Amino acid sequence: MEKFNNLFICDNPLVKVLITELRDINTQSVKFRRLIREISRYIVYESLRDVELTSIEVKTPLDLAKGYKFSNKFILAPILRAGLSMIDGAIDTLTDSQIRHIGLYRNEETLEPVEYYVKLPDNIPDNTIVIIMDPMLATGGSAISAIKTFKKRNAKNIKYLSVIASIQGVKNVLENYPDIKIFTGALDNELNRNGYIVPGLGDAGDRCFGT
Ligand code: PRP
Ligand code: URA
């Protein structure tokens, strides 16, 4: 299989088991949302391995202890709709983050992303890590559009989180933005002619929201 420098697959056995349940056609919306929430916590956790820390001291009941705090602030950016399913797990982990929504849908015929909601500051400060999240990275069009939106606003440090990605989508994103790090729970080989990841899990938005 092709190797991608900036792709990180969270292949912890727990994530593998949870994604298997998520893919299952018999998994209904309530369980589907719970699974994505849990998986998202682990993917966020993996995505934090390289973040910078600042040394601090805290007072324990007995003495001073050396410790750490994050050097950066975080923006969590779910892509509507399906990205919403990842936000609860992400904010459980990074409790002190800003949440900034990006509204995108794919045109069903062209598969091109259409932007319908963006409300962001003109400038993202340099000390901010932007974590974009969407459970499905298929052709990569939506990811590229969301990354572009943040880059236009000077975001310097962007991570992209998905639950399932396709090889083609990852390739497309990293060819356009080699500096982005992608974290995913699973990497699937194929896209079908409608741009769905195969075997994937079907339409993530529909399965999350019961539509
Ligand atoms: C899905 C998914 C991603 C996009 C991925 O959204 O949630 O945003 O498709 O496909 P791509 O990599 O080919 O761009 P969809 O357009 O179905 O919108 P929804 O989340 O509102 O259902
Ligand atoms: N969007 C989805 O929800 N699923 C796919 O497989 C591809 C795009």
Coordinates of C-alpha atoms in Angstrom, one line a residue, residues 83-195:
G83 CA -19.0 16.5 11.5
L84 CA -21.4 17.5 14.3
S85 CA -21.3 13.9 15.4
M86 CA -17.6 14.2 16.3
I87 CA -17.8 17.4 18.2
D88 CA -19.1 16.0 21.6
G89 CA -16.2 13.5 21.8
A90 CA -13.7 16.2 20.8
I91 CA -14.9 18.7 23.3
D92 CA -15.0 16.0 26.0
T93 CA -11.2 15.8 25.4
L94 CA -10.3 19.4 24.6
T95 CA -12.8 21.0 26.9
D96 CA -11.4 24.5 26.6
S97 CA -11.7 24.9 22.8
Q98 CA -13.6 27.2 20.5
I99 CA -16.0 25.5 18.1
R100 CA -16.3 27.0 14.6
H101 CA -18.7 25.3 12.2
I102 CA -18.2 25.0 8.5
G103 CA -21.3 24.3 6.3
L104 CA -20.5 22.2 3.2
Y105 CA -22.4 19.7 1.2
R106 CA -21.4 17.7 -1.9
N107 CA -23.2 18.3 -5.1
E108 CA -24.6 14.8 -5.8
E109 CA -23.7 14.9 -9.5
T110 CA -20.4 16.7 -9.7
L111 CA -19.3 15.6 -6.1
E112 CA -17.9 19.2 -5.8
P113 CA -18.3 20.7 -2.3
V114 CA -20.7 23.6 -2.0
E115 CA -20.0 26.0 0.9
Y116 CA -23.2 27.3 2.7
Y117 CA -22.0 28.4 6.1
V118 CA -18.8 30.1 7.1
K119 CA -18.5 32.6 10.0
L120 CA -14.9 32.9 11.0
P121 CA -12.6 35.7 12.2
D122 CA -10.6 37.2 9.3
N123 CA -7.4 36.2 11.0
I124 CA -6.7 33.0 13.0
P125 CA -3.9 33.8 15.5
D126 CA -0.6 32.0 15.1
N127 CA -0.9 30.3 18.4
T128 CA -4.0 28.4 17.4
I129 CA -4.3 24.8 16.3
V130 CA -7.3 24.2 14.0
I131 CA -8.7 20.7 14.2
I132 CA -11.2 20.2 11.3
M133 CA -13.4 17.1 11.7
D134 CA -15.7 15.1 9.4
P135 CA -16.3 11.4 9.8
M136 CA -15.9 10.7 6.0
L137 CA -12.9 11.7 3.9
A138 CA -14.1 10.4 0.5
T139 CA -12.9 12.3 -2.7
G140 CA -11.2 14.9 -0.4
G141 CA -13.1 17.8 -2.0
S142 CA -14.8 18.8 1.2
A143 CA -11.6 18.6 3.2
I144 CA -9.7 20.7 0.7
S145 CA -12.4 23.3 0.7
A146 CA -12.4 23.5 4.5
I147 CA -8.6 23.6 4.7
K148 CA -8.6 26.4 2.1
T149 CA -11.1 28.4 4.1
F150 CA -8.9 28.3 7.2
K151 CA -5.7 28.9 5.2
K152 CA -7.3 32.0 3.7
R153 CA -7.6 33.3 7.3
N154 CA -3.9 32.6 8.0
A155 CA -4.3 29.4 10.0
K156 CA -0.8 28.1 10.4
N157 CA -1.4 24.7 12.1
I158 CA -4.3 22.6 10.8
K159 CA -5.0 19.0 11.5
Y160 CA -7.7 17.0 9.7
L161 CA -9.6 14.3 11.6
S162 CA -11.9 11.6 10.0
V163 CA -13.2 8.3 11.1
I164 CA -12.9 6.6 7.7
A165 CA -10.8 7.9 4.9
S166 CA -10.2 6.7 1.3
I167 CA -6.8 6.3 -0.1
Q168 CA -7.8 8.5 -3.1
G169 CA -9.1 11.2 -0.7
V170 CA -6.0 11.2 1.4
K171 CA -3.8 11.5 -1.7
N172 CA -5.8 14.4 -3.0
V173 CA -5.7 16.3 0.3
L174 CA -2.0 15.8 0.8
E175 CA -1.1 16.7 -2.8
N176 CA -2.9 20.0 -2.3
Y177 CA -1.7 20.6 1.3
P178 CA 1.4 18.5 2.1
D179 CA 1.7 20.4 5.4
I180 CA -1.6 19.1 6.8
K181 CA -1.6 16.1 9.1
I182 CA -4.6 13.7 8.7
F183 CA -5.7 11.4 11.5
T184 CA -8.2 8.7 10.7
G185 CA -9.6 5.6 12.3
A186 CA -9.5 3.5 9.1
L187 CA -8.2 3.7 5.6
D188 CA -10.4 2.1 2.9
N189 CA -9.2 1.3 -0.6
E190 CA -12.1 2.3 -2.9
L191 CA -14.6 4.9 -3.9
N192 CA -17.6 3.9 -5.9
R193 CA -18.9 5.9 -8.9
N194 CA -21.1 8.0 -6.6
G195 CA -18.1 9.0 -4.5

